PDB file of C-alpha atoms in Angstrom:
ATOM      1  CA  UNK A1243     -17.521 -22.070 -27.942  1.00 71.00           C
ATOM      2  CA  UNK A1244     -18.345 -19.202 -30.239  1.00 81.00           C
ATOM      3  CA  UNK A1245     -18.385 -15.547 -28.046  1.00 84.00           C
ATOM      4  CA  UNK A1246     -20.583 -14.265 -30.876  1.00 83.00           C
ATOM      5  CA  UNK A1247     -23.518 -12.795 -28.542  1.00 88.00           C
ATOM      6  CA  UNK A1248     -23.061  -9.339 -27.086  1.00 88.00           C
ATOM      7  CA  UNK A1249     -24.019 -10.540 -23.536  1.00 92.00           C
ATOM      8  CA  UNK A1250     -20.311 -11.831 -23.776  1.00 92.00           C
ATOM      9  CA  UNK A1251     -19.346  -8.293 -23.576  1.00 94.00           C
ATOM     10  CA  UNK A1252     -21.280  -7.757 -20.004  1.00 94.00           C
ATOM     11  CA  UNK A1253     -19.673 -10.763 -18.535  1.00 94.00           C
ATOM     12  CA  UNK A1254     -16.121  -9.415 -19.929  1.00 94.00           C
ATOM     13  CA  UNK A1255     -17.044  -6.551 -17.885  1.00 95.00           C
ATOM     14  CA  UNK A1256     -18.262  -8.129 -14.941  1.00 96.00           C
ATOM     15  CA  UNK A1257     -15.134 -10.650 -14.595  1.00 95.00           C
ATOM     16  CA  UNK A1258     -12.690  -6.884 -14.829  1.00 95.00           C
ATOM     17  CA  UNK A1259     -15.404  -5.212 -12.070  1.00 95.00           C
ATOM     18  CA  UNK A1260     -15.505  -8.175  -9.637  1.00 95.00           C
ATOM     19  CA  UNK A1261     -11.848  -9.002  -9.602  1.00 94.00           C
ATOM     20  CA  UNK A1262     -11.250  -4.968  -8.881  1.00 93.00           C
ATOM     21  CA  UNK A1263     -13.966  -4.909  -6.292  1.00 94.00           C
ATOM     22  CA  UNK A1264     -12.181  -8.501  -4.566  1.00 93.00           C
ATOM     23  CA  UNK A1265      -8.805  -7.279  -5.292  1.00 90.00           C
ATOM     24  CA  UNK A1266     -10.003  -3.955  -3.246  1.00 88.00           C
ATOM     25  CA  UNK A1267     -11.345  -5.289  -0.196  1.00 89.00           C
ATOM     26  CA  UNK A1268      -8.141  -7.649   0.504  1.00 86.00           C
ATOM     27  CA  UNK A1269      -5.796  -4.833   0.043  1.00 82.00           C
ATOM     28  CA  UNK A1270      -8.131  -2.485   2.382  1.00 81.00           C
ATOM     29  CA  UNK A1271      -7.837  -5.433   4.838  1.00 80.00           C
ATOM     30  CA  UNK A1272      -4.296  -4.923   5.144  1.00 76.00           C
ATOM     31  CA  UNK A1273      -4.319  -1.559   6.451  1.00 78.00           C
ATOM     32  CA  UNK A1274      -6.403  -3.118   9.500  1.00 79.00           C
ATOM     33  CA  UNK A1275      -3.332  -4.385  11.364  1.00 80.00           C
ATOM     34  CA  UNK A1276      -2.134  -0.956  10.855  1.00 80.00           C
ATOM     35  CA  UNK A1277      -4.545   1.141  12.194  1.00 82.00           C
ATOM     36  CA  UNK A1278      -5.264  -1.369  15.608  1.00 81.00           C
ATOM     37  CA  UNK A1279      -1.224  -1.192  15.826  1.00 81.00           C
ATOM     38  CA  UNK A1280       0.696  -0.124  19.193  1.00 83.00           C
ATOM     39  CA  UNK A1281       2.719   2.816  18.608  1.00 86.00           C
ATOM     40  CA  UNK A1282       6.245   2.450  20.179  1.00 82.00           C
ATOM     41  CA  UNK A1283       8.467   5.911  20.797  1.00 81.00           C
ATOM     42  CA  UNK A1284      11.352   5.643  17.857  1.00 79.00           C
ATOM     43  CA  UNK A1285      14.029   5.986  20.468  1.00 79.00           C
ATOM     44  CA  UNK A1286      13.530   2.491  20.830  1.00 78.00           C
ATOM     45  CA  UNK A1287      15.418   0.081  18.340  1.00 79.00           C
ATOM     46  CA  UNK A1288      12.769  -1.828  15.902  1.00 82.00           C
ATOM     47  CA  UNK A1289      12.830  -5.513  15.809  1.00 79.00           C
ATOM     48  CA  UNK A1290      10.729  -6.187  12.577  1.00 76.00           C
ATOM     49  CA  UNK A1291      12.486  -9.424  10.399  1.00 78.00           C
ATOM     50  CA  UNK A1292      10.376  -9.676   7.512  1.00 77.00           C
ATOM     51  CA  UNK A1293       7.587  -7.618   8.769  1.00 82.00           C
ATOM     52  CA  UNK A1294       5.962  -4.013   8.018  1.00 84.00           C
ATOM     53  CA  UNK A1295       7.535  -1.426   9.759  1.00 86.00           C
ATOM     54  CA  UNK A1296       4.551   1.527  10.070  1.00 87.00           C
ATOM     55  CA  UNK A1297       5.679   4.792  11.031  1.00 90.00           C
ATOM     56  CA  UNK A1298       3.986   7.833  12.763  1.00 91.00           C
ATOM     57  CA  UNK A1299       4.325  11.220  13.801  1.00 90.00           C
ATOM     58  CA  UNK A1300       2.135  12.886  17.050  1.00 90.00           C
ATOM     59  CA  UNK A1301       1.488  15.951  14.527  1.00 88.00           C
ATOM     60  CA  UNK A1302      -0.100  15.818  11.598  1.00 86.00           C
ATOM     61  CA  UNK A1303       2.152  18.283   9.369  1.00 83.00           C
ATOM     62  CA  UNK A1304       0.610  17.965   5.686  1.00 81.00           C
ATOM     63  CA  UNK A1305       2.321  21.277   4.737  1.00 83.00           C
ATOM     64  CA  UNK A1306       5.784  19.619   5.016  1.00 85.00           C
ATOM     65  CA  UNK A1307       7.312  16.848   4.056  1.00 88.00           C
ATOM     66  CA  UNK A1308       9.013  14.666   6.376  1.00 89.00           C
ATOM     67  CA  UNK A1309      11.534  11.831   5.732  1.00 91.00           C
ATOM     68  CA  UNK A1310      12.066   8.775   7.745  1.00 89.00           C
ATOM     69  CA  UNK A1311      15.115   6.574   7.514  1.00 88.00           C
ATOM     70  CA  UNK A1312      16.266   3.342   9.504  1.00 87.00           C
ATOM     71  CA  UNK A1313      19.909   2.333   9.707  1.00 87.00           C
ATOM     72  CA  UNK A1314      21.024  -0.265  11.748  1.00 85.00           C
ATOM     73  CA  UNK A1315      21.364   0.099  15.966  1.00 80.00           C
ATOM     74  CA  UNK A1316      24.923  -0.715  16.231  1.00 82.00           C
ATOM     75  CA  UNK A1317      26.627   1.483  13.457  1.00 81.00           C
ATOM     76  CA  UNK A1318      25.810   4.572  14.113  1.00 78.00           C
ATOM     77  CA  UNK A1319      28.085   5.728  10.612  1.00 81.00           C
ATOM     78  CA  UNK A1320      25.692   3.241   8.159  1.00 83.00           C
ATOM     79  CA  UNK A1321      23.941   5.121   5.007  1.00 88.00           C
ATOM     80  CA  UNK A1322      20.650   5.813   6.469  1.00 85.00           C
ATOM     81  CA  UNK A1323      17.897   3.623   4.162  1.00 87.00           C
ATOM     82  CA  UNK A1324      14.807   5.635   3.552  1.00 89.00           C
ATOM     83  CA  UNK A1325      11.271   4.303   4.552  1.00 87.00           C
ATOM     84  CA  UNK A1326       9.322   4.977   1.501  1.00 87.00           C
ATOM     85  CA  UNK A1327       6.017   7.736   1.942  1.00 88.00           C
ATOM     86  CA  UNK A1328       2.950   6.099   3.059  1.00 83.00           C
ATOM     87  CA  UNK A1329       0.547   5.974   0.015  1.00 80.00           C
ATOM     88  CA  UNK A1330      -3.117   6.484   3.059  1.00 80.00           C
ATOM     89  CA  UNK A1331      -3.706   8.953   5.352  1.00 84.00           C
ATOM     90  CA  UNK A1332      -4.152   7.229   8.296  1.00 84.00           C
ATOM     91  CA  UNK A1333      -4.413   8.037  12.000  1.00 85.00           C
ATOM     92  CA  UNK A1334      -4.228   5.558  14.957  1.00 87.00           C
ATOM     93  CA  UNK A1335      -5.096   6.318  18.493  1.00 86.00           C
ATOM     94  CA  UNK A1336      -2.645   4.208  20.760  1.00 82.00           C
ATOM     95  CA  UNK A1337      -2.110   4.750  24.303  1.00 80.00           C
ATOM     96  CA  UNK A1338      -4.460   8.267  24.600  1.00 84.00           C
ATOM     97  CA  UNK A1339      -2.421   9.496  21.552  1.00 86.00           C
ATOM     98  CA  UNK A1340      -3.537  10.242  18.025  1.00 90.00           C
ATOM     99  CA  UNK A1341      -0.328   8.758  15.453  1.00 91.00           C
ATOM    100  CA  UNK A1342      -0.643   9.972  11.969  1.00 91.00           C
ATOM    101  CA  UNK A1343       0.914   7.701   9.368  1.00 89.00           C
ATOM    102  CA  UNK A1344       4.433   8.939   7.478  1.00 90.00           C
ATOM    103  CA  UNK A1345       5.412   6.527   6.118  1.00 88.00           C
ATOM    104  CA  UNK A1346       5.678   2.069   5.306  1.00 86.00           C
ATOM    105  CA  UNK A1347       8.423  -0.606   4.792  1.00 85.00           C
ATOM    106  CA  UNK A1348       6.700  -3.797   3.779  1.00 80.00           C
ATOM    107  CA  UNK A1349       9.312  -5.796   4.892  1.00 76.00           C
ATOM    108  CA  UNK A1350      11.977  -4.952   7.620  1.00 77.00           C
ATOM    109  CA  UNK A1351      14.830  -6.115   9.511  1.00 78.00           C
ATOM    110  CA  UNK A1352      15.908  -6.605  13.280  1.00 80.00           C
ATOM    111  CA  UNK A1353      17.669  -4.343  14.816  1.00 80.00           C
ATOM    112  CA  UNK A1354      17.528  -0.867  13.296  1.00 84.00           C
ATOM    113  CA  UNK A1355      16.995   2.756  14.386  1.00 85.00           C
ATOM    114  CA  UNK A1356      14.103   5.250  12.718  1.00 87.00           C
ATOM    115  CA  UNK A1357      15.022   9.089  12.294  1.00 86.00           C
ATOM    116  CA  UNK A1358      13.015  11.325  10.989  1.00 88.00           C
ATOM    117  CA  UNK A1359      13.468  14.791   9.798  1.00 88.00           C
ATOM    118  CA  UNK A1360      11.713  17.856   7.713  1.00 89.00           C
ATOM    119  CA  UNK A1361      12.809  18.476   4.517  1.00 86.00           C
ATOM    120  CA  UNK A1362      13.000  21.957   4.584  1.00 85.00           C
ATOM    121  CA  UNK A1363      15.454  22.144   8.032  1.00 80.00           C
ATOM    122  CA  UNK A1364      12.951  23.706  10.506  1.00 82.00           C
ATOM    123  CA  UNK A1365      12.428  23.262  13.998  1.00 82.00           C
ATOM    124  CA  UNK A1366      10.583  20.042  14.589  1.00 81.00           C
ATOM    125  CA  UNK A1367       8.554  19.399  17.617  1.00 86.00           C
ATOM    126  CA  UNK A1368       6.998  16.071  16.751  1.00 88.00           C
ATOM    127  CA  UNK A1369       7.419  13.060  17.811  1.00 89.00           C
ATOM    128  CA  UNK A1370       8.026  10.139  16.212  1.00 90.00           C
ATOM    129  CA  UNK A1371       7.137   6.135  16.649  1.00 88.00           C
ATOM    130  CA  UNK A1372       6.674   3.244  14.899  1.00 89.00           C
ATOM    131  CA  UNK A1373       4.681  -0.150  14.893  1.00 86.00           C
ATOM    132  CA  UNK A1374       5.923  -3.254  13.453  1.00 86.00           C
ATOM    133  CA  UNK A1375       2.564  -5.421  11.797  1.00 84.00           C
ATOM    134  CA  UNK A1376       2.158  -8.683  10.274  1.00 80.00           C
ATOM    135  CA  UNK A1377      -0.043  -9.448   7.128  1.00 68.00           C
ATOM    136  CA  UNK A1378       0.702  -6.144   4.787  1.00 69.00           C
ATOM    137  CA  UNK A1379       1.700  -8.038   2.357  1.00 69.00           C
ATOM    138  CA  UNK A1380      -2.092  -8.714   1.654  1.00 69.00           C
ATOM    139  CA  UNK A1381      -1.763  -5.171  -0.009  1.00 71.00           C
ATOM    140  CA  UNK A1382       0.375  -6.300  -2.537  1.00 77.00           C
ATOM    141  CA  UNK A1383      -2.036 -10.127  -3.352  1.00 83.00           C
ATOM    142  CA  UNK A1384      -5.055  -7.401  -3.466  1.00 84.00           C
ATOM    143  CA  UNK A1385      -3.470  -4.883  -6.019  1.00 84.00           C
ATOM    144  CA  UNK A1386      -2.488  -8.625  -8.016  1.00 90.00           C
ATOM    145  CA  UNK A1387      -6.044  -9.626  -8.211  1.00 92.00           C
ATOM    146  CA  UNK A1388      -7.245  -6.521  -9.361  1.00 91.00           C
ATOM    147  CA  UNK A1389      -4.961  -6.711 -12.098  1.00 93.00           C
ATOM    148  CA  UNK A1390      -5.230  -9.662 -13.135  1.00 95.00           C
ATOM    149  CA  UNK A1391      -9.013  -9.894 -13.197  1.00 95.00           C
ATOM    150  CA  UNK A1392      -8.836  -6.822 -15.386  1.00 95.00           C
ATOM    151  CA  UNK A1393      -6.786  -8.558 -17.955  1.00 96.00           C
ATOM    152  CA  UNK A1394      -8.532 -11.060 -18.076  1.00 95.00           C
ATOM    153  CA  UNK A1395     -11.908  -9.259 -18.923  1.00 95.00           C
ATOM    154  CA  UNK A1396     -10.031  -7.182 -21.618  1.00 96.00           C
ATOM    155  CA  UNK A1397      -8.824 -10.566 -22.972  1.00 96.00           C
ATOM    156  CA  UNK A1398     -12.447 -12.184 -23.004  1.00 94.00           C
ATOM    157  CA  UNK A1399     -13.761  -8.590 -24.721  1.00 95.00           C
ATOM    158  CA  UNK A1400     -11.157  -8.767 -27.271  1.00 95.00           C
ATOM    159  CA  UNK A1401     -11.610 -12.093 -28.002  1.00 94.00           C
ATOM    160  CA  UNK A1402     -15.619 -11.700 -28.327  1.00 94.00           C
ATOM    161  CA  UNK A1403     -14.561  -8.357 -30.648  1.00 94.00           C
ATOM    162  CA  UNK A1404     -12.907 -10.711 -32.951  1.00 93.00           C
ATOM    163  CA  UNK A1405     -15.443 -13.530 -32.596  1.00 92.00           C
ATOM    164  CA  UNK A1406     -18.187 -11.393 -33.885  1.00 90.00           C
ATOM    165  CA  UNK A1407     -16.164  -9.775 -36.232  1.00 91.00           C
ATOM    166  CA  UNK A1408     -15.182 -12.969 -37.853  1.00 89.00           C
ATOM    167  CA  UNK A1409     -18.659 -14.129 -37.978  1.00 86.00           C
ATOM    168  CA  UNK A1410     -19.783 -10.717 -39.464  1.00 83.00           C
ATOM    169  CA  UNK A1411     -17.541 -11.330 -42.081  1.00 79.00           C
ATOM    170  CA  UNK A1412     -18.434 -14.819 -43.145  1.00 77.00           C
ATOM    171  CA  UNK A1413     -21.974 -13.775 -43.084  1.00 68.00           C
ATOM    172  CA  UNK A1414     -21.131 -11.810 -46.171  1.00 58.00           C
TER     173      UNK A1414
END
């Protein structure tokens, strides 16, 4: 098959839009079991094995920064593991309380406690909870699909590039 007609061009483009647009939508679909989540206080010990730990202050506080940690319920002297920053703003009404988002751990463990604290040392008045959801790791399938749709349409336009280059050249 020769890719000697521009219109191959379009379709390179098309395959690259598409697979972002698809790629999109799944990893926007796994923010919904986030934001329909139950909000339990963090004084509680989370029971997430291979799960998404999701957790949320009672304040939104986008002036500071505040850093969440889990270390396991039984040893209270473990290195503290931080939860890495949620990448959305999100907010989730659960139980007659709006939850804003801090932060997400794609895939947890039984048995741990969450702190959370302000960087800079001031008094904190939030609260804290968290929500353990299935299915995040749609995120990460979606933001896979996107890329490699992409490639694949910068493949197919290089390809026609040298296609019609080639044939250019013969013709002369």
């Amino acid at each position: 098959m020769r890719l000697t007609n521009p219109l191959w061009y379009l379709a390179a483009f098309l395959v690259a839009l598409g697979s972002s647009m698809v790629g999109t939508v799944i990893a926007a679909g796994a923010w919904d079991e986030v934001r329909t989540a139950t909000v339990t206080p963090a004084n509680a010990p989370v029971d997430a094995a291979g799960r998404t730990l999701a957790v949320f202050t009672d304040q939104s506080q986008p002036d500071r920064t505040i850093v969440c940690s889990t270390r396991p319920a039984d040893d209270p002297e473990a290195e503290p593991e931080e939860v890495p920053e949620a990448t959305l703003d999100l907010s989730v009404d659960s139980s007659g309380v709006r939850w804003y988002l801090l932060a997400v751990e794609a895939e947890s463990e039984d048995g741990l406690v969450v702190t959370c604290v302000p960087e800079d040392g001031r008094t904190d008045t939030a609260a804290y909870g968290f929500a353990v959801v299935d299915g995040f790791d749609a995120a990460g399938r979606g933001g896979r699909i996107g890329a490699i749709g992409t490639g694949a349409g910068l493949v197919l336009a290089i390809a026609v590039f040298v296609q019609r280059r080639r044939a250019a050249g013969s013709d002369a």
